[in-house]
């Protein structure tokens, strides 16, 4: 078994296609006014929406979001990374991203207008590695990335945000959830400490490389290295952020800070701040507003598209 293979891991991506003619006037794209459609070079290709779930999300949870897009004529691909990859085996993220890119090619969906709908930091981690994998392709432009919707994300990681995430995941364990979360946090801190000790040892004994690692390598020197930087350096890409002041796991101030960085790079940025909804609960509390925001964002992005997404390798 090679280093890049992942034993006993659920790698099942769920792909669904809309029923022809079912969307009717609810079609997200192309837009209809009752009689005529807006003419576009993209009108023969359905929009592809990629749902990437939060840590601990089950497929039945994401299926509710799939219905939003399926009923409006979109193809939907959904997946949630296993908990152990998100919090422990983080070096397996490149493997998942590679599988995703190969799946798009196998299904011949890479040329469809692609929108990501990403939940929490747990989904954002995998999203960032998918971006990295696409940018490393021989022809990244064949992947027609248009925009990204973030639900309760992304923000920089810290110990408290990880602790709150585990409290939420193990909420059914009542008083024991704090003990479980504390133990896992200690294990994560030990893992990070060991990574830095190993890097220091390698630097002292082996020294620096004359040549950097090959771009095709799936290995990283540190887990989740530069995941947020990859997102924040995108250009010619549209973003929508759905968040709330009531979210104790993802501070709204940090969401707006990330959005500000992306806007400063010339990207189109839409902010939707909900009142009173908790972490990844915005759709449950405000379904009409949530659906309207997502639909309007995709339509506006399609109508105002001005070129392919630019990745971090294309500028300093």
Short mmCIF file of C-alpha atoms in Angstrom, two decimals, residues 146-148 234-241 259 262-271 301:
data_model
loop_
_atom_site.label_atom_id
_atom_site.label_comp_id
_atom_site.label_asym_id
_atom_site.label_seq_id
_atom_site.Cartn_x
_atom_site.Cartn_y
_atom_site.Cartn_z
CA UNK A 146 -17.11 30.56 -10.45
CA UNK A 147 -17.88 31.18 -6.77
CA UNK A 148 -17.95 29.95 -3.19
CA UNK A 234 -7.78 33.76 -4.72
CA UNK A 235 -8.67 36.36 -7.34
CA UNK A 236 -11.40 36.71 -9.97
CA UNK A 237 -13.66 34.63 -7.77
CA UNK A 238 -17.02 35.46 -6.16
CA UNK A 239 -17.70 34.81 -2.47
CA UNK A 240 -20.78 34.82 -0.25
CA UNK A 241 -20.56 34.55 3.54
CA UNK A 259 -14.17 38.65 3.69
CA UNK A 262 -10.85 38.83 -0.27
CA UNK A 263 -12.65 42.04 -1.21
CA UNK A 264 -9.37 43.96 -1.13
CA UNK A 265 -8.03 41.53 -3.73
CA UNK A 266 -10.77 42.63 -6.09
CA UNK A 267 -13.15 39.73 -5.57
CA UNK A 268 -16.92 40.11 -5.46
CA UNK A 269 -17.98 39.56 -1.83
CA UNK A 270 -21.53 39.22 -0.47
CA UNK A 271 -22.18 39.26 3.30
CA UNK A 301 -22.12 35.53 -10.45
#
